[in-house]
Amino acid sequence: MILLPAIDLYEKKVVRLTRGDYAQMTVYNDNPVAQAASFQETGAQWLHTVDLEGAKDGSTPNYSVIEAICKETSLKVEIGGGIRSLDTIQKYLNAGVERVILGTKAVTDPAFLEESLEKFGSHIAVGVDIKDGKIAIKGWLETAQESVEDFFAKLCRLGVSTVICTDVSKDGMLSGTNVDLYRQLSQQFSLDLIASGGVSSREDLARLKELGLYGAILGKALYTGALDLKAALKEMEE
C-alpha cells in the first residue's frame, strides 16, 4: 500500500482544514517546496496536493508551487482542487504532475470526465468525497443526487483506474478512518482505491493495508506528530 503525505495549499502556504472548513485553517509551513523535499528525504515516493483556492473558484493560484515541487523533487505528484478544463489538466501534466484529480466536475459533468479519460487515460483520478452517505460536491457545501454505489459503478464502466475517497466527517479530526466504508467499496468495485480522511495511527494503516487498498493519504496526523512518516513507510514495506 502506497502512502501519500498531503500538502494542502492556500496562498502558497501549507495548511490544513478541519472537515473542509476554511474558517478552521492552520498554517503548518510557509514553504511547500521545502515541506515536499522533507517528505522525499523521509522516503516518500508520492505526494498528494490540493489547491484549496482553486477548489473554490476553479483557478490555479498555486500552480507555480506545484511546478516548483515537480522540478525540485522526484516525487510523483497528484493534484486536485477546482480542475475544470482540459487545458488545466494539460498545464499540470506539462509541469510534471503524475495524476490530476477531478472532483465536483467528474460528478456534475460526466461528458467532461469521459473526454478527460479519453485524452489523458491513467493520468486522471477521481476524488469522491462522502458526507452522510452521499457524494459531497462544491467544497462539500452540496450533495449530489446520484448514489455512491451508482457513481462508483459508472467510474468502473468508464475505465477510471484510481479513486481517492474521503469520508468528510473524519477529515482533519484525527479520530481514525472509516474502515467499514473502504471495506465495502473495495469488495464491491475493482479500482485502485486511496483512503483519505482521519488516517491517524499505525493501527489505521494496518487495517487499510489488510483490506488490500492501493493507498492512503496522510494529512494532519503528520503535521501534529501523531504519525511518524518514516516508521509508517517502513511498516508498509514489510
PDB file of C-alpha atoms in Angstrom:
ATOM      1  CA  MET A   1       0.000   0.000   0.000  1.00  0.00           C
ATOM      2  CA  ILE A   2       1.455   3.361  -1.009  1.00  0.00           C
ATOM      3  CA  LEU A   3       1.412   6.265   1.432  1.00  0.00           C
ATOM      4  CA  LEU A   4       0.819   9.775   0.134  1.00  0.00           C
ATOM      5  CA  PRO A   5       1.736  12.594   2.501  1.00  0.00           C
ATOM      6  CA  ALA A   6      -0.526  15.556   1.783  1.00  0.00           C
ATOM      7  CA  ILE A   7       0.137  19.229   1.159  1.00  0.00           C
ATOM      8  CA  ASP A   8      -2.955  21.432   1.065  1.00  0.00           C
ATOM      9  CA  LEU A   9      -2.163  24.832  -0.425  1.00  0.00           C
ATOM     10  CA  TYR A  10      -3.671  28.208   0.399  1.00  0.00           C
ATOM     11  CA  GLU A  11      -1.931  31.452  -0.554  1.00  0.00           C
ATOM     12  CA  LYS A  12       1.178  29.364  -1.385  1.00  0.00           C
ATOM     13  CA  LYS A  13       1.403  28.026   2.176  1.00  0.00           C
ATOM     14  CA  VAL A  14       0.946  24.518   3.620  1.00  0.00           C
ATOM     15  CA  VAL A  15      -2.304  24.493   5.572  1.00  0.00           C
ATOM     16  CA  ARG A  16      -4.824  22.032   6.968  1.00  0.00           C
ATOM     17  CA  LEU A  17      -8.558  22.487   7.337  1.00  0.00           C
ATOM     18  CA  THR A  18     -10.850  20.699   9.792  1.00  0.00           C
ATOM     19  CA  ARG A  19     -13.723  18.966   7.983  1.00  0.00           C
ATOM     20  CA  GLY A  20     -13.099  21.176   4.965  1.00  0.00           C
ATOM     21  CA  ASP A  21     -13.940  24.347   6.883  1.00  0.00           C
ATOM     22  CA  TYR A  22     -11.930  27.326   5.602  1.00  0.00           C
ATOM     23  CA  ALA A  23     -12.657  29.124   8.891  1.00  0.00           C
ATOM     24  CA  GLN A  24     -10.769  26.354  10.719  1.00  0.00           C
ATOM     25  CA  MET A  25      -7.423  26.668   8.932  1.00  0.00           C
ATOM     26  CA  THR A  26      -3.992  26.073  10.444  1.00  0.00           C
ATOM     27  CA  VAL A  27      -0.802  27.122   8.622  1.00  0.00           C
ATOM     28  CA  TYR A  28       1.921  24.485   9.073  1.00  0.00           C
ATOM     29  CA  ASN A  29       4.651  25.706   6.730  1.00  0.00           C
ATOM     30  CA  ASP A  30       5.316  28.830   4.662  1.00  0.00           C
ATOM     31  CA  ASN A  31       7.481  26.821   2.255  1.00  0.00           C
ATOM     32  CA  PRO A  32       5.628  23.976   0.484  1.00  0.00           C
ATOM     33  CA  VAL A  33       8.648  23.029  -1.647  1.00  0.00           C
ATOM     34  CA  ALA A  34      10.785  22.517   1.470  1.00  0.00           C
ATOM     35  CA  GLN A  35       7.932  20.516   3.016  1.00  0.00           C
ATOM     36  CA  ALA A  36       7.735  18.275  -0.069  1.00  0.00           C
ATOM     37  CA  ALA A  37      11.515  17.814  -0.075  1.00  0.00           C
ATOM     38  CA  SER A  38      11.422  16.746   3.579  1.00  0.00           C
ATOM     39  CA  PHE A  39       8.770  14.126   2.776  1.00  0.00           C
ATOM     40  CA  GLN A  40      11.002  12.816  -0.017  1.00  0.00           C
ATOM     41  CA  GLU A  41      14.041  12.696   2.294  1.00  0.00           C
ATOM     42  CA  THR A  42      11.969  10.633   4.731  1.00  0.00           C
ATOM     43  CA  GLY A  43      11.339   8.079   1.979  1.00  0.00           C
ATOM     44  CA  ALA A  44       8.011   9.086   0.433  1.00  0.00           C
ATOM     45  CA  GLN A  45       7.649   8.499  -3.301  1.00  0.00           C
ATOM     46  CA  TRP A  46       4.217  10.081  -3.780  1.00  0.00           C
ATOM     47  CA  LEU A  47       2.742  13.439  -2.801  1.00  0.00           C
ATOM     48  CA  HIS A  48      -0.951  14.337  -2.639  1.00  0.00           C
ATOM     49  CA  THR A  49      -1.653  18.049  -3.165  1.00  0.00           C
ATOM     50  CA  VAL A  50      -4.817  20.155  -3.114  1.00  0.00           C
ATOM     51  CA  ASP A  51      -5.204  23.742  -4.266  1.00  0.00           C
ATOM     52  CA  LEU A  52      -7.793  24.964  -1.764  1.00  0.00           C
ATOM     53  CA  GLU A  53      -8.242  28.299  -3.502  1.00  0.00           C
ATOM     54  CA  GLY A  54      -8.673  26.557  -6.852  1.00  0.00           C
ATOM     55  CA  ALA A  55     -11.297  24.310  -5.278  1.00  0.00           C
ATOM     56  CA  LYS A  56     -13.367  27.407  -4.530  1.00  0.00           C
ATOM     57  CA  ASP A  57     -13.194  29.189  -7.867  1.00  0.00           C
ATOM     58  CA  GLY A  58     -11.688  26.856 -10.481  1.00  0.00           C
ATOM     59  CA  SER A  59      -8.488  28.891 -10.906  1.00  0.00           C
ATOM     60  CA  THR A  60      -4.865  27.744 -10.401  1.00  0.00           C
ATOM     61  CA  PRO A  61      -3.359  30.291  -7.967  1.00  0.00           C
ATOM     62  CA  ASN A  62      -0.898  27.748  -6.540  1.00  0.00           C
ATOM     63  CA  TYR A  63       0.273  26.410  -9.911  1.00  0.00           C
ATOM     64  CA  SER A  64       3.791  27.849  -9.504  1.00  0.00           C
ATOM     65  CA  VAL A  65       4.178  25.938  -6.218  1.00  0.00           C
ATOM     66  CA  ILE A  66       3.189  22.644  -7.851  1.00  0.00           C
ATOM     67  CA  GLU A  67       5.549  23.343 -10.754  1.00  0.00           C
ATOM     68  CA  ALA A  68       8.420  24.024  -8.318  1.00  0.00           C
ATOM     69  CA  ILE A  69       7.716  20.824  -6.347  1.00  0.00           C
ATOM     70  CA  CYS A  70       7.786  18.789  -9.583  1.00  0.00           C
ATOM     71  CA  LYS A  71      11.014  20.465 -10.669  1.00  0.00           C
ATOM     72  CA  GLU A  72      12.875  20.343  -7.368  1.00  0.00           C
ATOM     73  CA  THR A  73      11.886  16.875  -6.123  1.00  0.00           C
ATOM     74  CA  SER A  74      11.480  13.462  -7.752  1.00  0.00           C
ATOM     75  CA  LEU A  75       8.141  12.860  -6.016  1.00  0.00           C
ATOM     76  CA  LYS A  76       5.200  11.582  -8.063  1.00  0.00           C
ATOM     77  CA  VAL A  77       2.685  14.366  -7.542  1.00  0.00           C
ATOM     78  CA  GLU A  78      -1.095  14.210  -7.733  1.00  0.00           C
ATOM     79  CA  ILE A  79      -3.116  17.425  -7.652  1.00  0.00           C
ATOM     80  CA  GLY A  80      -6.772  18.190  -7.023  1.00  0.00           C
ATOM     81  CA  GLY A  81      -8.824  21.294  -6.391  1.00  0.00           C
ATOM     82  CA  GLY A  82     -11.037  23.035  -8.905  1.00  0.00           C
ATOM     83  CA  ILE A  83      -9.718  21.383 -12.068  1.00  0.00           C
ATOM     84  CA  ARG A  84     -12.475  22.059 -14.562  1.00  0.00           C
ATOM     85  CA  SER A  85     -10.931  22.155 -18.056  1.00  0.00           C
ATOM     86  CA  LEU A  86      -8.787  20.014 -20.364  1.00  0.00           C
ATOM     87  CA  ASP A  87      -6.360  22.939 -20.633  1.00  0.00           C
ATOM     88  CA  THR A  88      -5.824  22.975 -16.869  1.00  0.00           C
ATOM     89  CA  ILE A  89      -5.192  19.213 -16.852  1.00  0.00           C
ATOM     90  CA  GLN A  90      -2.677  19.603 -19.691  1.00  0.00           C
ATOM     91  CA  LYS A  91      -0.999  22.508 -17.895  1.00  0.00           C
ATOM     92  CA  TYR A  92      -0.437  20.409 -14.760  1.00  0.00           C
ATOM     93  CA  LEU A  93       0.777  17.367 -16.716  1.00  0.00           C
ATOM     94  CA  ASN A  94       3.211  19.616 -18.634  1.00  0.00           C
ATOM     95  CA  ALA A  95       4.568  20.795 -15.272  1.00  0.00           C
ATOM     96  CA  GLY A  96       5.407  17.193 -14.360  1.00  0.00           C
ATOM     97  CA  VAL A  97       2.340  16.171 -12.361  1.00  0.00           C
ATOM     98  CA  GLU A  98       1.676  12.425 -12.479  1.00  0.00           C
ATOM     99  CA  ARG A  99      -2.049  12.385 -11.712  1.00  0.00           C
ATOM    100  CA  VAL A 100      -4.776  15.020 -11.882  1.00  0.00           C
ATOM    101  CA  ILE A 101      -7.781  14.545  -9.607  1.00  0.00           C
ATOM    102  CA  LEU A 102     -11.245  15.536 -10.808  1.00  0.00           C
ATOM    103  CA  GLY A 103     -13.814  16.130  -8.073  1.00  0.00           C
ATOM    104  CA  THR A 104     -17.059  18.069  -8.448  1.00  0.00           C
ATOM    105  CA  LYS A 105     -16.658  18.288 -12.236  1.00  0.00           C
ATOM    106  CA  ALA A 106     -16.471  14.487 -12.509  1.00  0.00           C
ATOM    107  CA  VAL A 107     -19.800  14.221 -10.693  1.00  0.00           C
ATOM    108  CA  THR A 108     -21.671  17.066 -12.399  1.00  0.00           C
ATOM    109  CA  ASP A 109     -20.270  16.713 -15.933  1.00  0.00           C
ATOM    110  CA  PRO A 110     -19.886  13.036 -16.968  1.00  0.00           C
ATOM    111  CA  ALA A 111     -19.107  14.051 -20.574  1.00  0.00           C
ATOM    112  CA  PHE A 112     -16.092  16.041 -19.347  1.00  0.00           C
ATOM    113  CA  LEU A 113     -14.906  13.071 -17.280  1.00  0.00           C
ATOM    114  CA  GLU A 114     -15.225  10.805 -20.324  1.00  0.00           C
ATOM    115  CA  GLU A 115     -13.330  13.256 -22.532  1.00  0.00           C
ATOM    116  CA  SER A 116     -10.568  13.627 -19.909  1.00  0.00           C
ATOM    117  CA  LEU A 117     -10.170   9.856 -19.679  1.00  0.00           C
ATOM    118  CA  GLU A 118     -10.036   9.502 -23.455  1.00  0.00           C
ATOM    119  CA  LYS A 119      -7.326  12.135 -23.714  1.00  0.00           C
ATOM    120  CA  PHE A 120      -5.242  11.514 -20.592  1.00  0.00           C
ATOM    121  CA  GLY A 121      -6.020   7.918 -19.520  1.00  0.00           C
ATOM    122  CA  SER A 122      -4.493   6.804 -16.224  1.00  0.00           C
ATOM    123  CA  HIS A 123      -3.238  10.346 -15.505  1.00  0.00           C
ATOM    124  CA  ILE A 124      -6.828  11.058 -14.441  1.00  0.00           C
ATOM    125  CA  ALA A 125      -8.041  10.122 -10.957  1.00  0.00           C
ATOM    126  CA  VAL A 126     -11.433  10.892  -9.433  1.00  0.00           C
ATOM    127  CA  GLY A 127     -11.943  12.278  -5.947  1.00  0.00           C
ATOM    128  CA  VAL A 128     -15.130  11.044  -4.283  1.00  0.00           C
ATOM    129  CA  ASP A 129     -15.991  12.826  -1.044  1.00  0.00           C
ATOM    130  CA  ILE A 130     -18.668  11.140   1.045  1.00  0.00           C
ATOM    131  CA  LYS A 131     -20.760  13.039   3.590  1.00  0.00           C
ATOM    132  CA  ASP A 132     -23.591  11.331   5.496  1.00  0.00           C
ATOM    133  CA  GLY A 133     -23.691   8.550   2.899  1.00  0.00           C
ATOM    134  CA  LYS A 134     -23.940  10.949  -0.065  1.00  0.00           C
ATOM    135  CA  ILE A 135     -21.422  12.381  -2.521  1.00  0.00           C
ATOM    136  CA  ALA A 136     -20.391  15.859  -1.406  1.00  0.00           C
ATOM    137  CA  ILE A 137     -19.591  18.427  -4.105  1.00  0.00           C
ATOM    138  CA  LYS A 138     -18.686  22.122  -4.459  1.00  0.00           C
ATOM    139  CA  GLY A 139     -16.342  22.292  -1.489  1.00  0.00           C
ATOM    140  CA  TRP A 140     -18.561  19.905   0.496  1.00  0.00           C
ATOM    141  CA  LEU A 141     -21.328  22.513   0.571  1.00  0.00           C
ATOM    142  CA  GLU A 142     -23.777  20.470  -1.561  1.00  0.00           C
ATOM    143  CA  THR A 143     -24.540  16.810  -2.178  1.00  0.00           C
ATOM    144  CA  ALA A 144     -25.169  15.045  -5.494  1.00  0.00           C
ATOM    145  CA  GLN A 145     -28.408  13.235  -6.391  1.00  0.00           C
ATOM    146  CA  GLU A 146     -26.562  10.144  -7.649  1.00  0.00           C
ATOM    147  CA  SER A 147     -25.933   7.415  -5.075  1.00  0.00           C
ATOM    148  CA  VAL A 148     -22.395   6.462  -4.078  1.00  0.00           C
ATOM    149  CA  GLU A 149     -22.859   2.938  -5.496  1.00  0.00           C
ATOM    150  CA  ASP A 150     -24.192   4.175  -8.835  1.00  0.00           C
ATOM    151  CA  PHE A 151     -21.370   6.673  -9.205  1.00  0.00           C
ATOM    152  CA  PHE A 152     -18.673   4.102  -8.414  1.00  0.00           C
ATOM    153  CA  ALA A 153     -20.261   1.668 -10.896  1.00  0.00           C
ATOM    154  CA  LYS A 154     -20.152   4.410 -13.545  1.00  0.00           C
ATOM    155  CA  LEU A 155     -16.462   5.098 -12.816  1.00  0.00           C
ATOM    156  CA  CYS A 156     -15.693   1.408 -13.361  1.00  0.00           C
ATOM    157  CA  ARG A 157     -17.613   1.410 -16.654  1.00  0.00           C
ATOM    158  CA  LEU A 158     -15.758   4.499 -17.891  1.00  0.00           C
ATOM    159  CA  GLY A 159     -12.386   2.937 -17.105  1.00  0.00           C
ATOM    160  CA  VAL A 160     -11.286   5.110 -14.193  1.00  0.00           C
ATOM    161  CA  SER A 161      -8.367   3.367 -12.503  1.00  0.00           C
ATOM    162  CA  THR A 162      -7.733   5.457  -9.371  1.00  0.00           C
ATOM    163  CA  VAL A 163     -10.255   6.862  -6.889  1.00  0.00           C
ATOM    164  CA  ILE A 164      -9.397   8.980  -3.852  1.00  0.00           C
ATOM    165  CA  CYS A 165     -12.246   8.507  -1.394  1.00  0.00           C
ATOM    166  CA  THR A 166     -12.665  10.858   1.561  1.00  0.00           C
ATOM    167  CA  ASP A 167     -15.048  10.485   4.478  1.00  0.00           C
ATOM    168  CA  VAL A 168     -15.749  14.170   5.142  1.00  0.00           C
ATOM    169  CA  SER A 169     -16.806  13.548   8.746  1.00  0.00           C
ATOM    170  CA  LYS A 170     -13.340  12.165   9.523  1.00  0.00           C
ATOM    171  CA  ASP A 171     -11.229  14.737   7.689  1.00  0.00           C
ATOM    172  CA  GLY A 172      -8.782  16.565   9.946  1.00  0.00           C
ATOM    173  CA  MET A 173     -10.333  15.083  13.082  1.00  0.00           C
ATOM    174  CA  LEU A 174      -7.547  12.596  13.968  1.00  0.00           C
ATOM    175  CA  SER A 175     -10.330  10.251  15.086  1.00  0.00           C
ATOM    176  CA  GLY A 176      -9.453   7.234  12.961  1.00  0.00           C
ATOM    177  CA  THR A 177     -10.527   6.345   9.458  1.00  0.00           C
ATOM    178  CA  ASN A 178     -13.763   4.788   8.196  1.00  0.00           C
ATOM    179  CA  VAL A 179     -12.560   1.230   7.648  1.00  0.00           C
ATOM    180  CA  ASP A 180     -16.093  -0.112   7.089  1.00  0.00           C
ATOM    181  CA  LEU A 181     -16.625   2.278   4.175  1.00  0.00           C
ATOM    182  CA  TYR A 182     -13.379   1.234   2.482  1.00  0.00           C
ATOM    183  CA  ARG A 183     -14.062  -2.446   3.093  1.00  0.00           C
ATOM    184  CA  GLN A 184     -17.471  -2.153   1.439  1.00  0.00           C
ATOM    185  CA  LEU A 185     -16.149  -0.203  -1.567  1.00  0.00           C
ATOM    186  CA  SER A 186     -13.101  -2.418  -2.108  1.00  0.00           C
ATOM    187  CA  GLN A 187     -15.287  -5.552  -2.042  1.00  0.00           C
ATOM    188  CA  GLN A 188     -17.833  -4.085  -4.484  1.00  0.00           C
ATOM    189  CA  PHE A 189     -15.623  -2.343  -7.019  1.00  0.00           C
ATOM    190  CA  SER A 190     -12.393  -3.172  -8.811  1.00  0.00           C
ATOM    191  CA  LEU A 191     -10.487   0.117  -8.527  1.00  0.00           C
ATOM    192  CA  ASP A 192      -7.216   1.416  -7.120  1.00  0.00           C
ATOM    193  CA  LEU A 193      -8.762   2.902  -4.002  1.00  0.00           C
ATOM    194  CA  ILE A 194      -6.947   5.526  -1.938  1.00  0.00           C
ATOM    195  CA  ALA A 195      -8.292   6.200   1.556  1.00  0.00           C
ATOM    196  CA  SER A 196      -8.367   9.797   2.771  1.00  0.00           C
ATOM    197  CA  GLY A 197      -9.653  11.425   5.946  1.00  0.00           C
ATOM    198  CA  GLY A 198      -8.832  10.638   9.552  1.00  0.00           C
ATOM    199  CA  VAL A 199      -5.897   8.271   8.939  1.00  0.00           C
ATOM    200  CA  SER A 200      -4.134   8.978  12.198  1.00  0.00           C
ATOM    201  CA  SER A 201      -2.440   5.861  13.600  1.00  0.00           C
ATOM    202  CA  ARG A 202      -0.394   2.833  12.633  1.00  0.00           C
ATOM    203  CA  GLU A 203      -3.457   0.740  13.508  1.00  0.00           C
ATOM    204  CA  ASP A 204      -5.481   2.633  10.882  1.00  0.00           C
ATOM    205  CA  LEU A 205      -2.812   1.923   8.288  1.00  0.00           C
ATOM    206  CA  ALA A 206      -2.565  -1.752   9.216  1.00  0.00           C
ATOM    207  CA  ARG A 207      -6.341  -2.179   8.856  1.00  0.00           C
ATOM    208  CA  LEU A 208      -6.410  -0.420   5.472  1.00  0.00           C
ATOM    209  CA  LYS A 209      -3.467  -2.498   4.262  1.00  0.00           C
ATOM    210  CA  GLU A 210      -5.326  -5.675   5.311  1.00  0.00           C
ATOM    211  CA  LEU A 211      -8.188  -4.638   3.005  1.00  0.00           C
ATOM    212  CA  GLY A 212      -5.740  -4.589   0.091  1.00  0.00           C
ATOM    213  CA  LEU A 213      -6.203  -0.876  -0.552  1.00  0.00           C
ATOM    214  CA  TYR A 214      -3.937   0.755  -3.126  1.00  0.00           C
ATOM    215  CA  GLY A 215      -3.041   3.735  -0.969  1.00  0.00           C
ATOM    216  CA  ALA A 216      -3.703   6.034   1.979  1.00  0.00           C
ATOM    217  CA  ILE A 217      -3.322   9.800   2.293  1.00  0.00           C
ATOM    218  CA  LEU A 218      -1.661  11.142   5.417  1.00  0.00           C
ATOM    219  CA  GLY A 219      -2.513  14.705   6.365  1.00  0.00           C
ATOM    220  CA  LYS A 220      -2.966  16.292   9.750  1.00  0.00           C
ATOM    221  CA  ALA A 221      -1.509  13.287  11.612  1.00  0.00           C
ATOM    222  CA  LEU A 222       1.906  14.007  10.061  1.00  0.00           C
ATOM    223  CA  TYR A 223       1.830  17.688  10.933  1.00  0.00           C
ATOM    224  CA  THR A 224       0.792  17.161  14.546  1.00  0.00           C
ATOM    225  CA  GLY A 225       3.254  14.317  15.060  1.00  0.00           C
ATOM    226  CA  ALA A 226       0.515  11.751  15.716  1.00  0.00           C
ATOM    227  CA  LEU A 227       2.040   9.621  12.953  1.00  0.00           C
ATOM    228  CA  ASP A 228       5.711   9.212  12.051  1.00  0.00           C
ATOM    229  CA  LEU A 229       6.104   9.047   8.271  1.00  0.00           C
ATOM    230  CA  LYS A 230       9.399   7.147   8.311  1.00  0.00           C
ATOM    231  CA  ALA A 231       8.046   4.420  10.611  1.00  0.00           C
ATOM    232  CA  ALA A 232       4.792   4.204   8.634  1.00  0.00           C
ATOM    233  CA  LEU A 233       6.613   3.817   5.305  1.00  0.00           C
ATOM    234  CA  LYS A 234       8.819   1.113   6.805  1.00  0.00           C
ATOM    235  CA  GLU A 235       5.787  -0.835   8.024  1.00  0.00           C
ATOM    236  CA  MET A 236       4.129  -0.658   4.606  1.00  0.00           C
ATOM    237  CA  GLU A 237       7.210  -2.204   3.025  1.00  0.00           C
ATOM    238  CA  GLU A 238       7.328  -5.114   5.464  1.00  0.00           C
TER     239      GLU A 238
END
